[in-house]
Structures are given as C-alpha cells and as structure tokens.
PDB file of C-alpha atoms in Angstrom:
ATOM      1  CA  MET A   1      66.479  80.205 151.031  1.00 47.00           C
ATOM      2  CA  ALA A   2      62.795  81.149 150.636  1.00 62.00           C
ATOM      3  CA  ALA A   3      62.914  81.702 146.906  1.00 58.00           C
ATOM      4  CA  ASP A   4      65.067  80.554 144.018  1.00 50.00           C
ATOM      5  CA  SER A   5      64.601  79.754 140.338  1.00 40.00           C
ATOM      6  CA  THR A   6      63.197  76.275 141.071  1.00 50.00           C
ATOM      7  CA  SER A   7      60.934  77.087 144.025  1.00 80.00           C
ATOM      8  CA  ARG A   8      57.260  77.861 144.367  1.00 94.00           C
ATOM      9  CA  PRO A   9      56.401  81.433 143.358  1.00 98.00           C
ATOM     10  CA  VAL A  10      56.869  84.525 145.445  1.00 99.00           C
ATOM     11  CA  VAL A  11      53.720  86.661 145.610  1.00 99.00           C
ATOM     12  CA  VAL A  12      54.061  90.399 145.010  1.00 99.00           C
ATOM     13  CA  VAL A  13      51.095  92.438 146.227  1.00 98.00           C
ATOM     14  CA  GLY A  14      50.629  95.725 144.371  1.00 96.00           C
ATOM     15  CA  ALA A  15      52.771  94.514 141.484  1.00 97.00           C
ATOM     16  CA  THR A  16      51.790  97.384 139.195  1.00 96.00           C
ATOM     17  CA  GLY A  17      52.470 100.082 141.800  1.00 96.00           C
ATOM     18  CA  GLN A  18      55.730 101.825 142.645  1.00 97.00           C
ATOM     19  CA  GLN A  19      56.947  99.583 145.435  1.00 98.00           C
ATOM     20  CA  GLY A  20      55.457  96.332 144.205  1.00 98.00           C
ATOM     21  CA  GLY A  21      56.713  97.021 140.705  1.00 98.00           C
ATOM     22  CA  ALA A  22      60.243  97.532 142.022  1.00 98.00           C
ATOM     23  CA  VAL A  23      60.089  94.271 144.009  1.00 99.00           C
ATOM     24  CA  LEU A  24      58.709  92.455 140.965  1.00 99.00           C
ATOM     25  CA  ALA A  25      61.544  93.721 138.765  1.00 98.00           C
ATOM     26  CA  ALA A  26      64.230  92.803 141.304  1.00 98.00           C
ATOM     27  CA  LEU A  27      62.863  89.272 141.751  1.00 98.00           C
ATOM     28  CA  LEU A  28      62.502  88.645 138.016  1.00 98.00           C
ATOM     29  CA  ASP A  29      66.025  89.972 137.440  1.00 97.00           C
ATOM     30  CA  ALA A  30      67.209  87.374 139.971  1.00 96.00           C
ATOM     31  CA  GLY A  31      65.354  84.574 138.170  1.00 97.00           C
ATOM     32  CA  VAL A  32      62.756  84.080 140.900  1.00 98.00           C
ATOM     33  CA  PRO A  33      59.278  82.901 139.820  1.00 98.00           C
ATOM     34  CA  VAL A  34      56.706  85.560 140.694  1.00 98.00           C
ATOM     35  CA  ARG A  35      52.950  85.582 141.149  1.00 99.00           C
ATOM     36  CA  ALA A  36      52.008  89.206 140.518  1.00 98.00           C
ATOM     37  CA  ALA A  37      48.837  90.448 142.207  1.00 98.00           C
ATOM     38  CA  VAL A  38      46.989  92.993 140.050  1.00 97.00           C
ATOM     39  CA  ARG A  39      43.523  94.488 139.758  1.00 94.00           C
ATOM     40  CA  ASP A  40      43.368  94.357 135.942  1.00 95.00           C
ATOM     41  CA  VAL A  41      45.277  91.803 133.866  1.00 95.00           C
ATOM     42  CA  LEU A  42      44.935  94.039 130.798  1.00 96.00           C
ATOM     43  CA  ALA A  43      46.533  97.090 132.419  1.00 96.00           C
ATOM     44  CA  PRO A  44      49.796  98.027 130.657  1.00 97.00           C
ATOM     45  CA  LYS A  45      51.990  97.236 133.663  1.00 97.00           C
ATOM     46  CA  ALA A  46      50.227  93.911 134.202  1.00 97.00           C
ATOM     47  CA  LEU A  47      50.813  93.003 130.557  1.00 98.00           C
ATOM     48  CA  GLU A  48      54.475  93.961 130.912  1.00 98.00           C
ATOM     49  CA  ALA A  49      54.788  91.798 134.029  1.00 97.00           C
ATOM     50  CA  ALA A  50      53.329  88.864 132.110  1.00 98.00           C
ATOM     51  CA  ARG A  51      55.672  89.519 129.193  1.00 97.00           C
ATOM     52  CA  ARG A  52      58.603  89.311 131.591  1.00 97.00           C
ATOM     53  CA  GLY A  53      57.408  85.938 132.842  1.00 97.00           C
ATOM     54  CA  ALA A  54      55.349  86.704 135.935  1.00 98.00           C
ATOM     55  CA  ASP A  55      52.154  84.763 136.639  1.00 98.00           C
ATOM     56  CA  VAL A  56      49.615  87.592 136.703  1.00 98.00           C
ATOM     57  CA  PHE A  57      46.863  86.970 139.257  1.00 96.00           C
ATOM     58  CA  VAL A  58      43.787  89.135 139.866  1.00 96.00           C
ATOM     59  CA  ALA A  59      43.383  89.762 143.589  1.00 95.00           C
ATOM     60  CA  ASP A  60      41.070  91.854 145.747  1.00 93.00           C
ATOM     61  CA  LEU A  61      42.877  93.256 148.787  1.00 89.00           C
ATOM     62  CA  GLY A  62      39.517  93.756 150.435  1.00 92.00           C
ATOM     63  CA  SER A  63      38.724  90.032 150.404  1.00 94.00           C
ATOM     64  CA  ALA A  64      40.377  87.516 152.727  1.00 92.00           C
ATOM     65  CA  GLU A  65      39.214  84.714 150.418  1.00 94.00           C
ATOM     66  CA  SER A  66      40.839  86.336 147.393  1.00 97.00           C
ATOM     67  CA  LEU A  67      44.066  86.906 149.336  1.00 97.00           C
ATOM     68  CA  HIS A  68      44.041  83.315 150.564  1.00 97.00           C
ATOM     69  CA  ARG A  69      43.897  82.087 146.950  1.00 97.00           C
ATOM     70  CA  LEU A  70      46.703  84.488 146.104  1.00 98.00           C
ATOM     71  CA  PHE A  71      48.983  83.182 148.875  1.00 98.00           C
ATOM     72  CA  ASP A  72      48.080  79.513 148.497  1.00 98.00           C
ATOM     73  CA  GLY A  73      51.105  77.474 147.408  1.00 97.00           C
ATOM     74  CA  ALA A  74      53.510  80.426 147.488  1.00 98.00           C
ATOM     75  CA  SER A  75      56.968  80.224 149.040  1.00 98.00           C
ATOM     76  CA  ALA A  76      56.875  83.823 150.306  1.00 98.00           C
ATOM     77  CA  ALA A  77      55.196  87.155 149.671  1.00 99.00           C
ATOM     78  CA  PHE A  78      55.818  90.880 149.563  1.00 99.00           C
ATOM     79  CA  ALA A  79      52.976  93.091 150.750  1.00 98.00           C
ATOM     80  CA  MET A  80      52.327  96.754 151.233  1.00 97.00           C
ATOM     81  CA  THR A  81      49.271  98.808 152.143  1.00 95.00           C
ATOM     82  CA  THR A  82      48.230 102.392 151.504  1.00 91.00           C
ATOM     83  CA  PHE A  83      46.103 104.930 153.313  1.00 92.00           C
ATOM     84  CA  SER A  84      45.305 106.818 150.093  1.00 84.00           C
ATOM     85  CA  GLY A  85      42.221 104.747 149.237  1.00 81.00           C
ATOM     86  CA  PRO A  86      38.648 105.958 149.810  1.00 82.00           C
ATOM     87  CA  ALA A  87      38.501 104.377 153.286  1.00 82.00           C
ATOM     88  CA  GLY A  88      41.647 106.199 154.442  1.00 89.00           C
ATOM     89  CA  ILE A  89      43.627 105.099 157.487  1.00 93.00           C
ATOM     90  CA  GLU A  90      41.055 102.620 158.773  1.00 95.00           C
ATOM     91  CA  GLY A  91      40.770 101.113 155.314  1.00 93.00           C
ATOM     92  CA  GLU A  92      44.515 100.560 155.286  1.00 95.00           C
ATOM     93  CA  VAL A  93      44.369  98.871 158.701  1.00 96.00           C
ATOM     94  CA  GLU A  94      41.557  96.606 157.508  1.00 96.00           C
ATOM     95  CA  HIS A  95      43.589  95.596 154.453  1.00 95.00           C
ATOM     96  CA  GLY A  96      46.465  94.763 156.784  1.00 96.00           C
ATOM     97  CA  ARG A  97      44.207  92.660 158.977  1.00 97.00           C
ATOM     98  CA  LEU A  98      42.957  90.757 155.934  1.00 97.00           C
ATOM     99  CA  LEU A  99      46.525  90.197 154.735  1.00 97.00           C
ATOM    100  CA  ALA A 100      47.393  88.678 158.109  1.00 97.00           C
ATOM    101  CA  GLU A 101      44.275  86.503 158.122  1.00 97.00           C
ATOM    102  CA  ALA A 102      44.954  85.207 154.609  1.00 97.00           C
ATOM    103  CA  ALA A 103      48.668  84.591 155.267  1.00 97.00           C
ATOM    104  CA  SER A 104      47.779  82.569 158.338  1.00 97.00           C
ATOM    105  CA  LYS A 105      45.090  80.550 156.581  1.00 97.00           C
ATOM    106  CA  ALA A 106      47.427  79.776 153.655  1.00 97.00           C
ATOM    107  CA  ASP A 107      50.258  78.861 156.051  1.00 97.00           C
ATOM    108  CA  LEU A 108      52.514  81.280 154.173  1.00 98.00           C
ATOM    109  CA  PRO A 109      56.148  80.420 155.016  1.00 97.00           C
ATOM    110  CA  PHE A 110      57.468  84.000 155.009  1.00 98.00           C
ATOM    111  CA  LEU A 111      56.351  87.555 154.288  1.00 98.00           C
ATOM    112  CA  VAL A 112      58.098  90.903 153.800  1.00 99.00           C
ATOM    113  CA  TYR A 113      55.926  93.902 154.646  1.00 99.00           C
ATOM    114  CA  SER A 114      56.815  97.426 153.564  1.00 99.00           C
ATOM    115  CA  SER A 115      56.054  99.641 156.541  1.00 98.00           C
ATOM    116  CA  VAL A 116      57.665 103.046 157.226  1.00 98.00           C
ATOM    117  CA  GLY A 117      60.710 104.371 159.043  1.00 98.00           C
ATOM    118  CA  GLY A 118      60.116 105.378 162.654  1.00 97.00           C
ATOM    119  CA  VAL A 119      56.925 103.341 162.855  1.00 96.00           C
ATOM    120  CA  GLU A 120      57.881 101.852 166.219  1.00 96.00           C
ATOM    121  CA  ARG A 121      58.858 105.152 167.871  1.00 95.00           C
ATOM    122  CA  GLY A 122      55.477 106.725 168.585  1.00 92.00           C
ATOM    123  CA  SER A 123      55.630 109.397 165.874  1.00 94.00           C
ATOM    124  CA  GLY A 124      51.964 110.331 166.156  1.00 95.00           C
ATOM    125  CA  VAL A 125      51.723 110.431 162.349  1.00 96.00           C
ATOM    126  CA  PRO A 126      48.438 108.707 161.458  1.00 95.00           C
ATOM    127  CA  HIS A 127      49.703 106.736 158.457  1.00 96.00           C
ATOM    128  CA  PHE A 128      52.764 105.636 160.451  1.00 96.00           C
ATOM    129  CA  GLU A 129      50.610 104.464 163.345  1.00 96.00           C
ATOM    130  CA  SER A 130      48.350 102.486 161.005  1.00 96.00           C
ATOM    131  CA  LYS A 131      51.332 100.591 159.635  1.00 97.00           C
ATOM    132  CA  TYR A 132      52.513  99.794 163.140  1.00 97.00           C
ATOM    133  CA  ARG A 133      49.108  98.274 163.889  1.00 97.00           C
ATOM    134  CA  ILE A 134      49.468  96.178 160.748  1.00 98.00           C
ATOM    135  CA  GLU A 135      52.942  95.072 161.843  1.00 98.00           C
ATOM    136  CA  GLN A 136      51.346  93.720 165.036  1.00 96.00           C
ATOM    137  CA  PHE A 137      48.711  91.784 163.065  1.00 96.00           C
ATOM    138  CA  LEU A 138      51.362  90.187 160.880  1.00 97.00           C
ATOM    139  CA  ARG A 139      53.953  89.294 163.509  1.00 95.00           C
ATOM    140  CA  ASP A 140      51.290  87.390 165.434  1.00 92.00           C
ATOM    141  CA  VAL A 141      50.479  84.983 162.581  1.00 96.00           C
ATOM    142  CA  VAL A 142      53.307  84.661 160.017  1.00 97.00           C
ATOM    143  CA  PRO A 143      57.129  84.682 159.923  1.00 97.00           C
ATOM    144  CA  VAL A 144      57.714  88.254 158.782  1.00 98.00           C
ATOM    145  CA  ALA A 145      60.397  90.851 158.139  1.00 98.00           C
ATOM    146  CA  PHE A 146      59.701  94.571 157.931  1.00 98.00           C
ATOM    147  CA  VAL A 147      61.249  96.965 155.436  1.00 99.00           C
ATOM    148  CA  ARG A 148      60.858 100.486 156.808  1.00 99.00           C
ATOM    149  CA  PRO A 149      61.533 103.099 154.102  1.00 99.00           C
ATOM    150  CA  THR A 150      62.331 106.720 154.812  1.00 99.00           C
ATOM    151  CA  PHE A 151      61.166 109.644 152.633  1.00 99.00           C
ATOM    152  CA  PHE A 152      60.662 108.584 149.002  1.00 98.00           C
ATOM    153  CA  MET A 153      62.931 110.368 146.543  1.00 98.00           C
ATOM    154  CA  GLU A 154      60.110 109.896 144.039  1.00 98.00           C
ATOM    155  CA  ASN A 155      58.088 112.515 145.945  1.00 97.00           C
ATOM    156  CA  LEU A 156      60.767 115.180 145.661  1.00 98.00           C
ATOM    157  CA  LEU A 157      60.425 116.593 142.155  1.00 97.00           C
ATOM    158  CA  SER A 158      56.693 117.219 142.623  1.00 96.00           C
ATOM    159  CA  MET A 159      57.811 119.909 145.077  1.00 97.00           C
ATOM    160  CA  VAL A 160      59.875 121.713 142.425  1.00 98.00           C
ATOM    161  CA  ARG A 161      58.478 124.521 140.306  1.00 96.00           C
ATOM    162  CA  ARG A 162      60.539 125.455 137.268  1.00 93.00           C
ATOM    163  CA  SER A 163      60.545 128.411 134.931  1.00 88.00           C
ATOM    164  CA  GLU A 164      62.803 128.769 131.889  1.00 82.00           C
ATOM    165  CA  GLU A 165      65.717 130.113 133.909  1.00 88.00           C
ATOM    166  CA  ALA A 166      65.224 129.018 137.514  1.00 96.00           C
ATOM    167  CA  ALA A 167      63.574 126.524 139.829  1.00 97.00           C
ATOM    168  CA  ILE A 168      62.294 126.555 143.399  1.00 98.00           C
ATOM    169  CA  LEU A 169      62.165 123.540 145.730  1.00 98.00           C
ATOM    170  CA  SER A 170      59.499 124.200 148.356  1.00 98.00           C
ATOM    171  CA  MET A 171      59.080 122.066 151.482  1.00 98.00           C
ATOM    172  CA  PRO A 172      57.619 122.623 154.971  1.00 98.00           C
ATOM    173  CA  LEU A 173      61.011 121.870 156.499  1.00 98.00           C
ATOM    174  CA  PRO A 174      63.553 124.258 158.083  1.00 97.00           C
ATOM    175  CA  LYS A 175      66.560 124.708 155.824  1.00 93.00           C
ATOM    176  CA  ASP A 176      68.994 123.277 158.393  1.00 94.00           C
ATOM    177  CA  ILE A 177      67.075 120.019 158.988  1.00 97.00           C
ATOM    178  CA  ALA A 178      68.440 117.028 157.077  1.00 98.00           C
ATOM    179  CA  LEU A 179      65.954 114.479 155.755  1.00 99.00           C
ATOM    180  CA  GLN A 180      66.798 110.827 155.150  1.00 99.00           C
ATOM    181  CA  MET A 181      65.483 109.516 151.836  1.00 99.00           C
ATOM    182  CA  VAL A 182      65.361 106.362 149.767  1.00 99.00           C
ATOM    183  CA  SER A 183      64.636 105.431 146.160  1.00 98.00           C
ATOM    184  CA  VAL A 184      61.805 103.069 145.297  1.00 98.00           C
ATOM    185  CA  ARG A 185      64.335 100.975 143.360  1.00 98.00           C
ATOM    186  CA  THR A 186      66.198 100.443 146.631  1.00 98.00           C
ATOM    187  CA  ILE A 187      63.009  99.416 148.432  1.00 98.00           C
ATOM    188  CA  GLY A 188      62.471  96.803 145.741  1.00 98.00           C
ATOM    189  CA  ALA A 189      66.037  95.540 145.910  1.00 98.00           C
ATOM    190  CA  VAL A 190      66.043  95.270 149.710  1.00 98.00           C
ATOM    191  CA  ALA A 191      62.683  93.501 149.816  1.00 98.00           C
ATOM    192  CA  ALA A 192      63.788  91.066 147.101  1.00 98.00           C
ATOM    193  CA  ALA A 193      67.035  90.319 148.952  1.00 98.00           C
ATOM    194  CA  LEU A 194      65.082  89.506 152.116  1.00 98.00           C
ATOM    195  CA  LEU A 195      62.661  87.297 150.206  1.00 98.00           C
ATOM    196  CA  ILE A 196      65.499  85.355 148.616  1.00 97.00           C
ATOM    197  CA  SER A 197      67.524  85.007 151.827  1.00 95.00           C
ATOM    198  CA  PRO A 198      65.154  85.540 154.760  1.00 94.00           C
ATOM    199  CA  PRO A 199      66.537  87.033 157.965  1.00 92.00           C
ATOM    200  CA  THR A 200      65.489  86.009 161.456  1.00 90.00           C
ATOM    201  CA  PRO A 201      61.683  86.341 161.725  1.00 84.00           C
ATOM    202  CA  ASP A 202      60.443  89.634 163.169  1.00 89.00           C
ATOM    203  CA  SER A 203      63.492  91.452 161.780  1.00 95.00           C
ATOM    204  CA  ALA A 204      63.160  95.083 160.730  1.00 97.00           C
ATOM    205  CA  ILE A 205      65.405  97.342 158.693  1.00 98.00           C
ATOM    206  CA  GLU A 206      64.967 101.086 158.274  1.00 99.00           C
ATOM    207  CA  ILE A 207      66.442 101.994 154.891  1.00 98.00           C
ATOM    208  CA  ALA A 208      67.825 105.114 153.245  1.00 98.00           C
ATOM    209  CA  ASN A 209      70.251 106.101 150.491  1.00 98.00           C
ATOM    210  CA  ASP A 210      70.980 109.698 151.438  1.00 98.00           C
ATOM    211  CA  GLU A 211      70.485 112.408 154.076  1.00 99.00           C
ATOM    212  CA  LEU A 212      70.355 116.034 152.952  1.00 99.00           C
ATOM    213  CA  THR A 213      68.974 119.422 153.957  1.00 98.00           C
ATOM    214  CA  GLY A 214      66.580 121.229 151.651  1.00 98.00           C
ATOM    215  CA  GLU A 215      69.344 123.541 150.481  1.00 98.00           C
ATOM    216  CA  GLN A 216      71.565 120.551 149.686  1.00 99.00           C
ATOM    217  CA  MET A 217      68.735 118.940 147.728  1.00 99.00           C
ATOM    218  CA  ALA A 218      68.265 122.155 145.753  1.00 98.00           C
ATOM    219  CA  SER A 219      71.978 122.197 144.960  1.00 98.00           C
ATOM    220  CA  LYS A 220      71.835 118.618 143.647  1.00 98.00           C
ATOM    221  CA  ILE A 221      68.822 119.484 141.488  1.00 98.00           C
ATOM    222  CA  ALA A 222      70.600 122.557 140.115  1.00 98.00           C
ATOM    223  CA  GLU A 223      73.665 120.503 139.229  1.00 98.00           C
ATOM    224  CA  ARG A 224      71.691 117.744 137.519  1.00 97.00           C
ATOM    225  CA  PHE A 225      69.361 119.929 135.448  1.00 96.00           C
ATOM    226  CA  ASN A 226      71.691 122.894 134.943  1.00 95.00           C
ATOM    227  CA  VAL A 227      69.151 125.332 136.338  1.00 96.00           C
ATOM    228  CA  ALA A 228      69.556 127.747 139.244  1.00 97.00           C
ATOM    229  CA  THR A 229      67.520 126.200 142.072  1.00 98.00           C
ATOM    230  CA  GLN A 230      66.512 127.897 145.309  1.00 98.00           C
ATOM    231  CA  TYR A 231      65.227 126.219 148.457  1.00 98.00           C
ATOM    232  CA  ARG A 232      62.165 127.802 150.027  1.00 98.00           C
ATOM    233  CA  GLU A 233      60.794 126.780 153.398  1.00 98.00           C
ATOM    234  CA  ILE A 234      57.024 127.008 153.382  1.00 97.00           C
ATOM    235  CA  PRO A 235      55.083 127.333 156.664  1.00 96.00           C
ATOM    236  CA  LEU A 236      53.744 124.192 158.284  1.00 94.00           C
ATOM    237  CA  SER A 237      50.424 126.029 158.520  1.00 94.00           C
ATOM    238  CA  SER A 238      50.081 125.508 154.751  1.00 94.00           C
ATOM    239  CA  LEU A 239      49.206 121.895 155.621  1.00 94.00           C
ATOM    240  CA  ALA A 240      46.556 122.826 158.182  1.00 92.00           C
ATOM    241  CA  ASP A 241      43.860 121.045 156.181  1.00 93.00           C
ATOM    242  CA  ASP A 242      45.838 117.789 156.094  1.00 95.00           C
ATOM    243  CA  ALA A 243      46.404 116.526 159.635  1.00 94.00           C
ATOM    244  CA  ASP A 244      48.395 113.498 158.486  1.00 95.00           C
ATOM    245  CA  GLN A 245      50.904 115.411 156.376  1.00 96.00           C
ATOM    246  CA  SER A 246      51.153 118.181 158.960  1.00 97.00           C
ATOM    247  CA  ALA A 247      52.023 115.645 161.663  1.00 97.00           C
ATOM    248  CA  MET A 248      54.598 113.981 159.417  1.00 98.00           C
ATOM    249  CA  TRP A 249      56.482 117.166 158.516  1.00 98.00           C
ATOM    250  CA  GLN A 250      56.376 118.272 162.150  1.00 97.00           C
ATOM    251  CA  TRP A 251      57.871 114.912 163.162  1.00 98.00           C
ATOM    252  CA  PHE A 252      60.691 115.388 160.650  1.00 98.00           C
ATOM    253  CA  THR A 253      61.899 118.334 162.747  1.00 96.00           C
ATOM    254  CA  GLN A 254      62.065 116.271 165.956  1.00 95.00           C
ATOM    255  CA  LEU A 255      65.553 114.881 165.496  1.00 94.00           C
ATOM    256  CA  PRO A 256      66.448 112.162 165.213  1.00 94.00           C
ATOM    257  CA  ALA A 257      63.335 111.367 163.207  1.00 97.00           C
ATOM    258  CA  TYR A 258      64.239 108.731 160.666  1.00 98.00           C
ATOM    259  CA  GLN A 259      67.096 106.514 161.882  1.00 98.00           C
ATOM    260  CA  ALA A 260      68.053 104.428 158.855  1.00 98.00           C
ATOM    261  CA  ASP A 261      70.760 101.788 158.739  1.00 98.00           C
ATOM    262  CA  PHE A 262      72.754 103.072 155.752  1.00 97.00           C
ATOM    263  CA  THR A 263      75.328 100.286 155.993  1.00 96.00           C
ATOM    264  CA  ARG A 264      72.747  97.498 155.922  1.00 96.00           C
ATOM    265  CA  THR A 265      70.875  99.227 153.095  1.00 97.00           C
ATOM    266  CA  ARG A 266      74.036  99.183 150.958  1.00 96.00           C
ATOM    267  CA  GLU A 267      74.757  95.566 151.869  1.00 95.00           C
ATOM    268  CA  LEU A 268      71.371  94.470 150.532  1.00 95.00           C
ATOM    269  CA  THR A 269      71.604  96.296 147.202  1.00 94.00           C
ATOM    270  CA  ALA A 270      73.959  96.090 144.252  1.00 85.00           C
ATOM    271  CA  TYR A 271      74.269  99.879 143.957  1.00 83.00           C
ATOM    272  CA  HIS A 272      74.050 103.060 146.009  1.00 84.00           C
ATOM    273  CA  ASP A 273      71.233 105.366 144.933  1.00 94.00           C
ATOM    274  CA  ASP A 274      72.257 108.636 146.564  1.00 98.00           C
ATOM    275  CA  LEU A 275      70.207 111.628 145.416  1.00 99.00           C
ATOM    276  CA  SER A 276      72.666 112.620 142.699  1.00 98.00           C
ATOM    277  CA  THR A 277      72.572 109.118 141.226  1.00 98.00           C
ATOM    278  CA  TRP A 278      68.786 108.929 141.436  1.00 98.00           C
ATOM    279  CA  LEU A 279      68.455 112.307 139.717  1.00 98.00           C
ATOM    280  CA  THR A 280      70.375 111.067 136.652  1.00 98.00           C
ATOM    281  CA  ARG A 281      67.338 108.869 135.843  1.00 97.00           C
ATOM    282  CA  GLN A 282      64.792 111.693 136.233  1.00 97.00           C
ATOM    283  CA  LYS A 283      63.358 114.513 134.154  1.00 95.00           C
ATOM    284  CA  LEU A 284      62.301 117.910 135.479  1.00 92.00           C
ATOM    285  CA  ASP A 285      59.157 119.287 133.864  1.00 83.00           C
TER     286      ASP A 285
END
C-alpha cells in the first residue's frame, strides 16, 4: 500500500483545480495525509484544503527545484498537466518533463498521472499527443500508473443554451455518434484508489461512466431540468480557428474513439456516476 493514514503524505498537484481537487477530496475522505500543491495559500480552495487537514504547499510547476521540494519525502503523488496555459502545448510538455525530472531526483516511490483516453492510439489531437509524450518521460524515470479520462461531463452544460421554455444542446458531433464520458469526481476516486493500492507499474486505465449520443444527452438534460431540450449538430467548420478542438471532435467520429473500461472504472469507485446521476448535482443557467 502506497498510502494510508500513518504513511508519509501523498502529493496532489493542481489541488485547487477540478481534477486535483477531486483527488484531494477522495484521499482526505479515506484518511490519507495529503500535501496539496497550490499557487496561492490564501486562495479560497487552498484555505478549504488546509481546513480539511491537508498540508498546503506552494509549488511552481515551471521549476524542477520547486517540484523536487514538493515531492521530497512523499509516499506517492498525483499529477496532471494542461495545455491551456500561455505556452500552450509545448508548455504542457515542458511541465511534464519537469515533473519527471523532479520525481526522479526525489526518488518518488509511485506516481499517478492523469492523461487522456486514446492517448496511445495515434489520434492526431495535439493535446492528446502532448500527454503521450509526457507519459514517455514519466515511465522512464518513476513507477507510474496512468488514468486516461474520456470526455468530461463537466464540459457538457456549457454547450447548452436555455430560454424560459426550451433548451438546445449544440455539439460538433453527428447525432448518431455515441460519446464516452466521465465525471471529474470519478477521476478523483480512481486516482485515489490507485494511489492507495498501486497497480503494477506502467498500468493504464481508460475510464468512463456513460456512453450516449447527443440526442440521448439532450433527453437526459430535459428529464433532469424539466425543460424541452433539442440536440443540434453544429458543423465542424465552426471550429476552423481551433485546430486542436477541430482534430478532437473529428477523432470522436472515427469509431471506436474512446475505449474505456467501464467495469474497471466501477470497481475503483464507490458509486456509478452515469449522466443522469451526475446531472442531479448540477444547475442549468
């Protein structure tokens, strides 16, 4: 067991973000000591993490020295990277390289990295390919397991436009194409389970809670919010100015795209967050 209530802390990178916050919550719920990496100890989510008992630690993901101090003495770590920063894809890859360098220098016993579903299958999606490069950095220097999420449910409601009497879900996806999706809470639960009971090094699990077409998603939204909801396919050309997103939505149509292990996902969580269940915790503006 890599982490238990009496062990050295587990590091959570991005502890105030969506994924890191979900991992943090799952570990604290399990009684695991956590070292939470944040940018600002006075940020509301950092203060809440400290209130819950986490050791809040300021870390700079752009500094190998800072990351080394973060990992030093830890029993394990959760890490994720993002391409949404000012340096884009190459900035994400550099952060991944620095994570690997710091984990190696600190002799980190085990790491869980949140990658993306399909990363190993040559999708051609830039922010998938960057995470695959980071996977290679990490597997060369540290015992590691990869959590590979599918489409985030948390992105769905931003695609809904609602009036007083109706709503429209708009996506650049043909109406007969089913999309696998996962809740951030599930990502956190799966990552925490792997940190507590590590699998064989270099393991990977692609995770999802549900698989639905756009029309099925619209039906679930209508049922939850009691509002007539229509699905509208928007042309892929609407993403012409965003090569990354255009490539991703195009890849979704090349079935099978995501190939999640639904059984293993359920085994590693204490609940099943299908879309209907996830929607019960949401509001529709």
